[in-house]
Amino acid sequence: MLSRRLQSCASLVVLAGALAFAVPATAQPAPSATNEEAAAPATAAQKHHHALSLVGDPKYGPDFKHFDWVNPDAPKGGTLRGFAEGSFDSLNAFSVKGDAAGGINLIYDSLLAGSPDEPSTEYAQVAEWVSYPDDYSSVTFGLRPEARWHDGEPITPEDVIFSLEALKKAHPFYAFYYKNVVKAEKTGDREVTFTFNAKNNRELPQIVGQLTVLPKHFWEGKGPDGQQRDITKTTMEIPLGSGPYKIKSFDAGRSITYERVKDYWAKDLPVSKGQWNFDTIKYTYFLDRTPGFEQFKSGNLDYWGENMASRWATAYDLDSISKGWMKKEAIPVKRVAPMQAFVFNQRRKQFEDPRVRQAFALAFNFEEANKKLFYNLYERVGSYFDNSELAATGLPQGRELELLNEVRDEVPPEVFTAEWKNPVNKTPEDFRNHMREASKLLSEAGWTLQEQTAENDDDCGFFCGIMRTVGLSSARTENVLRNANGDVLTAEFLLNSPDFEKTVLPYVQDLRKLGIKATVRLVDSAQYKRREDAHDYDIIIDTFAQSNSPGNEQRDFWGSASADKDGSRNTAGIKNPAVDKLIDKVVFAKDRDELVAATHALDRVLLWNYYVVPQWHYPYERLVTWDIFGRPQTLPSQTAALTQVWWIDPEKQKALAAARGR
């Protein structure tokens, strides 16, 4: 199931540090249907379910009143002011084109709503119930009669059918994610049935449940300019939604403000009770985090999700904290650690050989970076499914080994003989040994050191030129790696934030010691997205977040069919038949044990191919807030969910204003 936001349509997760779990309705972890508890009278063939889960039964039964991680009596009101990085040029969250505004999915609902406290579990939202046959060949949703768009029109089966077709057309991600959904049809006054082209895919009912429902009458109509609306294109027209918020105003590229829909049709449903408590949510954009942080310290933003360990360790010796005006918290979260990594673009010839990619991995000194830059706060990522039972450990055995034996001739032999581990540099000598090993691998891959005039040596200055003319000085030289064709081994790191330069620049220097012509290019967010979508880069930093129930999204992450699709999540450009086969084993796993075994196998093969250089993770959300908030006594386990379940405490807000003399 999907757990990492789709970058083009869920930028709020980046902007707010996953503080609002349910904002991108299309980017929630997609679970699969195993619950057998009926929520409504069942037909003879299929039961009606109020919730679906891939990891056991949902925590809450069909008669639940509200979630445990909310305050059902939370007061409504106030304005939440948040930070956003970069810019935006579209209010269409679903097109592959453009940069959508942060938080845009606050205005939408989905058939089922994900729970930020239960991995791979969803509860009925626009749908009142869901049913499916034993072979998972289809899924049917019964829509709530009270579900309404913000213009008062009812949400209909026609809207749901349109949504699937429109999303698959608008973005290649959806085309892959809903690849197995081949038909959607109205099967009752308020019923929609989706038919699949494959049986026994346990997660498909929940994947369809994640579908963001779009208003057909809006998107098939004409805009104020008289032109036909087109969901495949960018637009700055305020779209129609059905969710807890609607867009109040925006300043293109600079800020966007949402206002709570006071007569929101779902506000009293158990799945919504106690949530979405701020009357107004405003995101202000900054080109980078530094000016945003200054605005936060000045009291112009209400909360700050800190993503830099160095700043967390050194930048919060503030009077506002010592006086109790601000709160600084590391809130623990229990979720699969995302694979954050340097990603090689294998569409580039220099990265086709796994020995080259392994050499890059050996040259990254995580321990030195963690010590000098991160105050030893981070843990190294060692799996694509780290911090969970899905991570491969030891040597393959049992069912995992059986699955790997089916692709034995297509995977590295080390898959069967050694446990994959990141290189560890406990001492300087360890790193020197790893650098020697990296140099040997590069030589074996056909790259040899050759001397050449150093870059920028032409600009050596007037006196330097005279000295060289009379033979008292010579041009500076450097060793670079070349292959048999004379090509230089180059690697440009493409970044969209200066925050990562501190990490990348020392890495670049170590790579240059090996003879790799490594460079860094920093671009703005719009250019970065264009280049990422077009796969125009050597190396980028990417994050692949996973749920506890991986499935169809793995095709978009690593599948051959997605490698050449613009806008796909296969940023590494992986085209590996063995990986494709193992992805299918994950997707069509018949039960939890089979899923875990297949995921272990996939994880192991991905690791041994060195498609990425793993970075780090941190099992907390670092959050700093002005002391104006109330929040539930128990927060959901997967996220702090500030936007979703916190609220403004009027008494605290008054007290803070008085203390600050405002």
Short mmCIF file of C-alpha atoms in Angstrom, two decimals, residues 29-468:
data_model
loop_
_atom_site.label_atom_id
_atom_site.label_comp_id
_atom_site.label_asym_id
_atom_site.label_seq_id
_atom_site.Cartn_x
_atom_site.Cartn_y
_atom_site.Cartn_z
CA PRO A 29 -1.22 3.78 3.08
CA ALA A 30 -3.42 1.46 1.04
CA PRO A 31 -4.56 -1.55 3.03
CA SER A 32 -6.39 -4.67 1.88
CA ALA A 33 -9.60 -6.33 2.89
CA THR A 34 -9.51 -9.11 5.45
CA ASN A 35 -12.04 -8.03 8.06
CA GLU A 36 -15.10 -10.26 8.33
CA GLU A 37 -17.12 -8.11 10.71
CA ALA A 38 -20.33 -6.90 9.11
CA ALA A 39 -21.21 -3.23 9.35
CA ALA A 40 -24.58 -3.55 7.65
CA PRO A 41 -26.94 -6.31 6.57
CA ALA A 42 -25.08 -8.46 4.09
CA THR A 43 -26.18 -9.95 0.82
CA ALA A 44 -26.14 -13.69 0.50
CA ALA A 45 -22.83 -13.62 -1.33
CA GLN A 46 -20.91 -10.74 0.21
CA LYS A 47 -20.77 -9.07 3.59
CA HIS A 48 -20.83 -5.33 4.04
CA HIS A 49 -17.81 -3.99 5.90
CA HIS A 50 -17.46 -0.69 7.73
CA ALA A 51 -13.67 -0.92 7.58
CA LEU A 52 -10.90 -2.92 5.94
CA SER A 53 -7.47 -3.96 7.21
CA LEU A 54 -4.55 -5.94 5.86
CA VAL A 55 -3.03 -6.61 9.27
CA GLY A 56 -5.85 -8.20 11.22
CA ASP A 57 -9.23 -6.82 12.24
CA PRO A 58 -9.83 -3.07 12.47
CA LYS A 59 -9.60 -1.78 16.03
CA TYR A 60 -13.05 -0.19 15.95
CA GLY A 61 -16.30 -2.02 15.33
CA PRO A 62 -19.20 -0.87 13.14
CA ASP A 63 -20.87 1.01 16.02
CA PHE A 64 -17.84 3.06 17.11
CA LYS A 65 -18.54 6.71 17.98
CA HIS A 66 -15.10 8.23 17.43
CA PHE A 67 -11.42 7.29 17.41
CA ASP A 68 -9.49 7.08 20.69
CA TRP A 69 -6.88 9.55 19.41
CA VAL A 70 -9.27 12.50 19.10
CA ASN A 71 -11.08 14.75 21.50
CA PRO A 72 -14.67 14.46 20.27
CA ASP A 73 -15.49 17.75 22.01
CA ALA A 74 -12.49 19.65 20.68
CA PRO A 75 -13.31 23.34 20.24
CA LYS A 76 -13.40 24.74 16.72
CA GLY A 77 -11.84 28.06 15.83
CA GLY A 78 -8.66 30.01 15.29
CA THR A 79 -6.07 30.15 12.55
CA LEU A 80 -3.20 27.73 12.04
CA ARG A 81 -0.22 29.34 10.29
CA GLY A 82 2.27 26.95 8.71
CA PHE A 83 5.42 26.94 6.58
CA ALA A 84 5.75 25.81 2.97
CA GLU A 85 8.99 25.58 0.99
CA GLY A 86 9.43 26.57 -2.63
CA SER A 87 6.42 27.73 -4.62
CA PHE A 88 3.30 26.50 -6.38
CA ASP A 89 1.78 27.13 -9.78
CA SER A 90 -1.35 25.00 -9.74
CA LEU A 91 -4.44 24.21 -7.71
CA ASN A 92 -4.84 20.89 -9.51
CA ALA A 93 -3.43 18.22 -7.21
CA PHE A 94 -3.77 15.40 -9.71
CA SER A 95 -1.93 16.36 -12.89
CA VAL A 96 1.63 15.34 -13.58
CA LYS A 97 2.17 18.94 -14.65
CA GLY A 98 2.98 21.80 -12.33
CA ASP A 99 3.59 22.17 -8.59
CA ALA A 100 0.33 21.85 -6.64
CA ALA A 101 -0.30 24.04 -3.61
CA GLY A 102 0.43 22.52 -0.23
CA GLY A 103 -2.59 21.13 1.60
CA ILE A 104 -4.78 21.10 -1.49
CA ASN A 105 -6.21 17.70 -0.60
CA LEU A 106 -7.82 19.20 2.49
CA ILE A 107 -10.69 20.01 0.17
CA TYR A 108 -11.33 16.41 -0.89
CA ASP A 109 -12.72 13.16 0.54
CA SER A 110 -12.05 9.56 -0.41
CA LEU A 111 -14.22 6.45 -0.42
CA LEU A 112 -12.40 5.18 2.67
CA ALA A 113 -10.32 7.20 5.13
CA GLY A 114 -6.98 5.94 6.40
CA SER A 115 -6.30 5.73 10.12
CA PRO A 116 -3.08 7.36 11.36
CA ASP A 117 -3.14 4.99 14.33
CA GLU A 118 -3.65 1.65 12.56
CA PRO A 119 -1.27 0.60 9.80
CA SER A 120 -2.98 -0.45 6.58
CA THR A 121 -6.48 0.15 7.90
CA GLU A 122 -9.26 2.27 6.40
CA TYR A 123 -12.75 3.22 7.55
CA ALA A 124 -15.80 4.11 5.50
CA GLN A 125 -16.01 7.80 4.57
CA VAL A 126 -17.81 8.72 1.33
CA ALA A 127 -18.68 5.04 1.18
CA GLU A 128 -21.07 3.77 3.84
CA TRP A 129 -19.98 0.17 3.35
CA VAL A 130 -17.72 -1.94 1.17
CA SER A 131 -17.98 -5.56 0.02
CA TYR A 132 -15.91 -7.95 -2.06
CA PRO A 133 -16.00 -11.63 -3.09
CA ASP A 134 -13.73 -14.29 -1.64
CA ASP A 135 -11.43 -14.19 -4.66
CA TYR A 136 -11.00 -10.38 -4.51
CA SER A 137 -12.00 -10.10 -8.17
CA SER A 138 -14.05 -6.94 -7.56
CA VAL A 139 -15.14 -4.51 -4.89
CA THR A 140 -18.43 -2.69 -4.37
CA PHE A 141 -18.99 0.53 -2.43
CA GLY A 142 -22.32 1.80 -1.16
CA LEU A 143 -22.23 5.61 -1.06
CA ARG A 144 -23.62 7.62 1.83
CA PRO A 145 -26.81 9.44 0.85
CA GLU A 146 -25.72 12.53 2.84
CA ALA A 147 -22.38 12.93 1.02
CA ARG A 148 -22.30 16.35 -0.66
CA TRP A 149 -20.06 18.63 -2.68
CA HIS A 150 -19.45 22.13 -1.38
CA ASP A 151 -22.00 23.44 -3.90
CA GLY A 152 -24.69 21.23 -2.32
CA GLU A 153 -24.84 18.65 -5.10
CA PRO A 154 -24.83 14.99 -3.97
CA ILE A 155 -21.81 12.76 -4.51
CA THR A 156 -22.96 10.14 -7.00
CA PRO A 157 -21.74 6.85 -8.48
CA GLU A 158 -21.09 8.82 -11.67
CA ASP A 159 -18.63 11.02 -9.75
CA VAL A 160 -16.78 7.96 -8.47
CA ILE A 161 -16.55 6.37 -11.91
CA PHE A 162 -15.37 9.66 -13.40
CA SER A 163 -12.72 10.00 -10.68
CA LEU A 164 -11.03 6.71 -11.53
CA GLU A 165 -10.97 7.44 -15.24
CA ALA A 166 -9.80 11.03 -14.79
CA LEU A 167 -7.01 10.21 -12.36
CA LYS A 168 -5.62 7.43 -14.52
CA LYS A 169 -5.55 9.88 -17.40
CA ALA A 170 -4.05 12.76 -15.44
CA HIS A 171 -0.99 11.15 -13.91
CA PRO A 172 1.09 8.02 -14.65
CA PHE A 173 1.19 7.24 -10.93
CA TYR A 174 -2.55 6.57 -10.88
CA ALA A 175 -2.35 4.60 -14.11
CA PHE A 176 0.09 2.23 -12.40
CA TYR A 177 -1.56 2.25 -9.02
CA TYR A 178 -4.95 1.35 -10.47
CA LYS A 179 -3.51 -0.82 -13.22
CA ASN A 180 -5.58 -3.85 -12.19
CA VAL A 181 -8.86 -1.92 -12.08
CA VAL A 182 -10.32 -2.46 -15.54
CA LYS A 183 -13.96 -1.47 -15.09
CA ALA A 184 -16.08 0.77 -12.89
CA GLU A 185 -19.84 0.65 -13.20
CA LYS A 186 -22.96 1.80 -11.40
CA THR A 187 -24.65 -1.24 -9.89
CA GLY A 188 -27.32 0.46 -7.79
CA ASP A 189 -28.74 3.88 -6.99
CA ARG A 190 -25.81 4.55 -4.66
CA GLU A 191 -23.52 1.65 -5.55
CA VAL A 192 -20.34 1.45 -7.61
CA THR A 193 -18.58 -1.80 -8.48
CA PHE A 194 -14.96 -2.00 -9.62
CA THR A 195 -13.83 -5.09 -11.52
CA PHE A 196 -10.21 -6.28 -11.48
CA ASN A 197 -8.27 -8.10 -14.19
CA ALA A 198 -6.60 -10.36 -11.62
CA LYS A 199 -7.87 -12.36 -8.69
CA ASN A 200 -6.49 -12.83 -5.18
CA ASN A 201 -4.89 -9.39 -4.88
CA ARG A 202 -5.86 -8.77 -1.27
CA GLU A 203 -5.10 -5.08 -1.24
CA LEU A 204 -7.09 -4.03 -4.31
CA PRO A 205 -10.32 -3.31 -2.39
CA GLN A 206 -8.45 -0.87 -0.15
CA ILE A 207 -6.46 0.63 -2.99
CA VAL A 208 -9.74 1.53 -4.64
CA GLY A 209 -10.99 2.77 -1.27
CA GLN A 210 -8.20 5.36 -1.31
CA LEU A 211 -9.69 6.89 -4.45
CA THR A 212 -10.14 10.64 -4.09
CA VAL A 213 -13.65 11.40 -5.29
CA LEU A 214 -13.86 14.26 -7.80
CA PRO A 215 -16.92 16.21 -8.97
CA LYS A 216 -17.76 15.17 -12.51
CA HIS A 217 -20.05 18.15 -13.10
CA PHE A 218 -17.22 20.55 -12.22
CA TRP A 219 -14.43 19.00 -14.28
CA GLU A 220 -16.63 18.38 -17.29
CA GLY A 221 -17.87 21.97 -17.21
CA LYS A 222 -16.30 25.20 -18.37
CA GLY A 223 -14.27 27.62 -16.31
CA PRO A 224 -14.89 31.37 -15.84
CA ASP A 225 -12.88 31.96 -19.03
CA GLY A 226 -15.36 29.89 -21.03
CA GLN A 227 -12.81 27.17 -21.70
CA GLN A 228 -13.38 23.48 -21.03
CA ARG A 229 -11.72 22.40 -17.79
CA ASP A 230 -8.99 19.76 -18.15
CA ILE A 231 -7.79 17.72 -15.17
CA THR A 232 -4.60 16.80 -17.02
CA LYS A 233 -3.43 20.44 -16.98
CA THR A 234 -2.42 22.98 -14.38
CA THR A 235 -5.00 25.53 -13.29
CA MET A 236 -5.30 28.40 -10.83
CA GLU A 237 -9.07 28.17 -10.76
CA ILE A 238 -10.29 27.20 -7.29
CA PRO A 239 -11.58 23.62 -7.63
CA LEU A 240 -14.76 22.25 -6.14
CA GLY A 241 -14.39 19.73 -3.35
CA SER A 242 -16.30 17.92 -0.65
CA GLY A 243 -13.78 17.81 2.20
CA PRO A 244 -13.50 19.55 5.59
CA TYR A 245 -11.93 22.66 4.05
CA LYS A 246 -12.24 24.79 0.96
CA ILE A 247 -9.85 27.36 -0.49
CA LYS A 248 -10.54 30.81 0.88
CA SER A 249 -7.81 32.74 -0.93
CA PHE A 250 -4.34 32.44 -2.38
CA ASP A 251 -1.43 34.52 -3.61
CA ALA A 252 0.03 32.47 -6.45
CA GLY A 253 3.32 30.92 -5.41
CA ARG A 254 3.39 32.74 -2.07
CA SER A 255 0.54 31.62 0.17
CA ILE A 256 -2.71 29.72 0.29
CA THR A 257 -5.47 29.89 2.90
CA TYR A 258 -8.12 27.26 3.60
CA GLU A 259 -11.30 27.80 5.59
CA ARG A 260 -13.21 25.13 7.47
CA VAL A 261 -16.53 24.14 5.92
CA LYS A 262 -18.84 24.67 8.88
CA ASP A 263 -21.62 22.53 7.40
CA TYR A 264 -19.19 19.85 6.19
CA TRP A 265 -21.40 16.88 5.41
CA ALA A 266 -19.15 14.38 7.26
CA LYS A 267 -18.36 16.43 10.37
CA ASP A 268 -20.41 14.22 12.70
CA LEU A 269 -19.38 10.87 11.25
CA PRO A 270 -17.30 8.69 13.60
CA VAL A 271 -14.48 8.79 11.04
CA SER A 272 -14.36 12.62 11.29
CA LYS A 273 -15.47 13.39 14.84
CA GLY A 274 -13.03 15.59 16.78
CA GLN A 275 -10.92 16.35 13.71
CA TRP A 276 -10.24 19.36 11.45
CA ASN A 277 -10.64 21.87 14.28
CA PHE A 278 -8.96 25.00 12.90
CA ASP A 279 -11.29 27.54 11.29
CA THR A 280 -8.49 28.68 8.99
CA ILE A 281 -5.26 27.06 7.83
CA LYS A 282 -2.72 29.23 6.03
CA TYR A 283 0.53 28.10 4.42
CA THR A 284 3.11 30.75 3.60
CA TYR A 285 5.82 29.86 1.09
CA PHE A 286 9.52 30.60 1.49
CA LEU A 287 12.30 29.83 -0.98
CA ASP A 288 14.16 27.90 1.73
CA ARG A 289 13.78 27.04 5.39
CA THR A 290 16.03 29.73 6.89
CA PRO A 291 13.71 32.71 6.45
CA GLY A 292 10.76 30.51 7.40
CA PHE A 293 12.45 29.59 10.67
CA GLU A 294 13.06 33.27 11.43
CA GLN A 295 9.39 33.99 10.83
CA PHE A 296 8.47 31.16 13.18
CA LYS A 297 10.73 32.50 15.92
CA SER A 298 9.16 35.93 15.47
CA GLY A 299 5.71 34.49 16.07
CA ASN A 300 4.45 34.78 12.51
CA LEU A 301 4.12 30.99 12.17
CA ASP A 302 2.54 28.77 14.81
CA TYR A 303 4.52 25.57 14.50
CA TRP A 304 7.74 24.29 13.01
CA GLY A 305 8.51 20.75 11.89
CA GLU A 306 12.30 20.52 12.20
CA ASN A 307 14.07 18.38 9.61
CA MET A 308 17.68 19.26 10.46
CA ALA A 309 19.44 17.46 13.31
CA SER A 310 22.04 20.21 13.62
CA ARG A 311 19.39 22.87 14.04
CA TRP A 312 17.49 20.68 16.50
CA ALA A 313 20.66 20.38 18.59
CA THR A 314 21.88 23.98 18.41
CA ALA A 315 19.21 26.45 17.25
CA TYR A 316 16.67 26.24 20.06
CA ASP A 317 18.44 27.95 22.94
CA LEU A 318 15.67 30.53 22.79
CA ASP A 319 14.15 32.81 25.40
CA SER A 320 10.74 31.79 24.12
CA ILE A 321 11.45 28.19 25.10
CA SER A 322 13.06 28.99 28.46
CA LYS A 323 10.08 31.19 29.33
CA GLY A 324 7.64 28.44 28.40
CA TRP A 325 6.15 30.31 25.46
CA MET A 326 7.28 27.60 23.05
CA LYS A 327 7.32 23.82 23.36
CA LYS A 328 10.03 21.67 21.79
CA GLU A 329 9.12 17.97 21.47
CA ALA A 330 10.40 14.85 19.77
CA ILE A 331 7.17 12.90 19.36
CA PRO A 332 7.74 9.16 18.83
CA VAL A 333 6.12 7.55 15.82
CA LYS A 334 5.74 3.86 15.09
CA ARG A 335 5.88 3.34 11.36
CA VAL A 336 8.03 1.67 8.75
CA ALA A 337 11.19 3.76 8.36
CA PRO A 338 11.30 5.28 4.88
CA MET A 339 14.21 4.56 2.56
CA GLN A 340 15.78 7.99 2.21
CA ALA A 341 18.75 7.69 -0.11
CA PHE A 342 21.00 8.98 -2.84
CA VAL A 343 19.34 7.50 -5.94
CA PHE A 344 21.32 6.63 -9.08
CA ASN A 345 19.61 7.28 -12.39
CA GLN A 346 20.35 4.05 -14.24
CA ARG A 347 19.16 5.62 -17.45
CA ARG A 348 22.65 7.16 -17.37
CA LYS A 349 25.27 4.76 -18.75
CA GLN A 350 27.81 5.42 -15.99
CA PHE A 351 25.50 3.84 -13.42
CA GLU A 352 24.56 0.68 -15.31
CA ASP A 353 27.26 -1.43 -13.63
CA PRO A 354 26.37 -2.43 -10.05
CA ARG A 355 30.07 -2.34 -9.13
CA VAL A 356 30.09 1.39 -9.79
CA ARG A 357 27.02 1.86 -7.62
CA GLN A 358 28.59 -0.22 -4.85
CA ALA A 359 31.74 1.91 -5.03
CA PHE A 360 29.62 5.01 -4.43
CA ALA A 361 28.07 3.29 -1.42
CA LEU A 362 31.50 2.50 0.03
CA ALA A 363 32.57 6.13 -0.38
CA PHE A 364 29.74 7.55 1.74
CA ASN A 365 30.95 8.04 5.31
CA PHE A 366 27.68 8.08 7.22
CA GLU A 367 29.33 7.82 10.62
CA GLU A 368 31.40 10.94 10.02
CA ALA A 369 28.35 12.87 8.79
CA ASN A 370 26.26 11.67 11.74
CA LYS A 371 28.94 12.77 14.18
CA LYS A 372 29.89 16.13 12.68
CA LEU A 373 26.60 17.24 11.16
CA PHE A 374 23.82 15.39 12.96
CA TYR A 375 25.04 15.11 16.56
CA ASN A 376 24.67 11.32 16.34
CA LEU A 377 20.89 11.69 16.28
CA TYR A 378 20.23 9.57 13.20
CA GLU A 379 20.08 5.84 12.57
CA ARG A 380 21.33 4.42 9.27
CA VAL A 381 18.67 2.99 6.99
CA GLY A 382 19.50 -0.64 6.30
CA SER A 383 16.41 -1.82 4.43
CA TYR A 384 13.70 -0.59 2.11
CA PHE A 385 11.31 -1.62 4.91
CA ASP A 386 13.40 -0.75 7.94
CA ASN A 387 12.05 -0.72 11.48
CA SER A 388 9.49 -3.43 10.67
CA GLU A 389 9.04 -7.17 10.30
CA LEU A 390 9.22 -6.65 6.53
CA ALA A 391 12.97 -5.94 6.55
CA ALA A 392 15.18 -8.78 5.29
CA THR A 393 17.61 -10.09 7.92
CA GLY A 394 20.13 -12.92 8.12
CA LEU A 395 20.15 -15.32 5.19
CA PRO A 396 17.01 -16.27 3.25
CA GLN A 397 15.17 -19.32 4.46
CA GLY A 398 11.78 -20.99 4.31
CA ARG A 399 9.26 -19.47 1.95
CA GLU A 400 11.50 -16.49 1.18
CA LEU A 401 14.23 -18.84 -0.04
CA GLU A 402 11.72 -20.69 -2.20
CA LEU A 403 10.70 -17.44 -3.86
CA LEU A 404 14.30 -16.39 -4.41
CA ASN A 405 15.19 -19.75 -5.91
CA GLU A 406 12.66 -19.02 -8.66
CA VAL A 407 14.84 -16.08 -9.77
CA ARG A 408 18.23 -17.47 -8.69
CA ASP A 409 19.84 -16.97 -12.10
CA GLU A 410 18.65 -13.35 -12.30
CA VAL A 411 19.93 -11.95 -9.01
CA PRO A 412 23.36 -11.35 -7.48
CA PRO A 413 24.76 -14.57 -5.94
CA GLU A 414 25.36 -12.75 -2.65
CA VAL A 415 21.59 -12.76 -2.14
CA PHE A 416 21.95 -16.39 -1.02
CA THR A 417 25.33 -16.31 0.71
CA ALA A 418 25.60 -13.11 2.76
CA GLU A 419 23.45 -10.71 4.75
CA TRP A 420 23.45 -7.26 3.16
CA LYS A 421 24.91 -4.59 5.41
CA ASN A 422 25.84 -0.95 5.02
CA PRO A 423 29.59 -0.29 5.29
CA VAL A 424 30.42 0.88 8.83
CA ASN A 425 33.24 3.33 9.53
CA LYS A 426 34.06 3.10 13.22
CA THR A 427 37.59 4.39 12.65
CA PRO A 428 39.40 6.41 9.96
CA GLU A 429 41.15 3.19 8.95
CA ASP A 430 37.76 1.60 8.22
CA PHE A 431 36.95 4.37 5.78
CA ARG A 432 40.37 4.16 4.10
CA ASN A 433 39.80 0.44 3.60
CA HIS A 434 36.37 1.10 2.11
CA MET A 435 37.83 3.71 -0.24
CA ARG A 436 40.45 1.19 -1.41
CA GLU A 437 37.70 -1.36 -1.97
CA ALA A 438 35.70 1.23 -3.93
CA SER A 439 38.72 2.02 -6.11
CA LYS A 440 39.19 -1.67 -6.86
CA LEU A 441 35.53 -2.07 -7.85
CA LEU A 442 35.73 0.91 -10.20
CA SER A 443 38.83 -0.58 -11.83
CA GLU A 444 37.08 -3.93 -12.27
CA ALA A 445 34.19 -2.08 -13.90
CA GLY A 446 36.56 -0.66 -16.53
CA TRP A 447 37.30 2.76 -15.09
CA THR A 448 40.98 3.74 -14.89
CA LEU A 449 42.65 6.80 -13.40
CA GLN A 450 44.14 9.19 -15.94
CA GLU A 451 45.86 12.50 -15.38
CA GLN A 452 44.43 15.66 -16.88
CA THR A 453 44.65 19.42 -16.40
CA ALA A 454 42.64 20.45 -13.38
CA GLU A 455 39.35 22.25 -13.85
CA ASN A 456 39.50 26.07 -13.87
CA ASP A 457 43.26 25.97 -14.27
CA ASP A 458 43.08 28.39 -17.20
CA ASP A 459 42.21 31.13 -14.75
CA CYS A 460 45.46 30.91 -12.79
CA GLY A 461 46.17 34.66 -12.82
CA PHE A 462 48.73 37.06 -14.31
CA PHE A 463 51.82 36.13 -12.28
CA CYS A 464 50.95 32.45 -12.49
CA GLY A 465 50.89 32.80 -16.26
CA ILE A 466 54.33 34.45 -16.31
CA MET A 467 55.78 31.72 -14.11
CA ARG A 468 54.46 29.07 -16.47
#
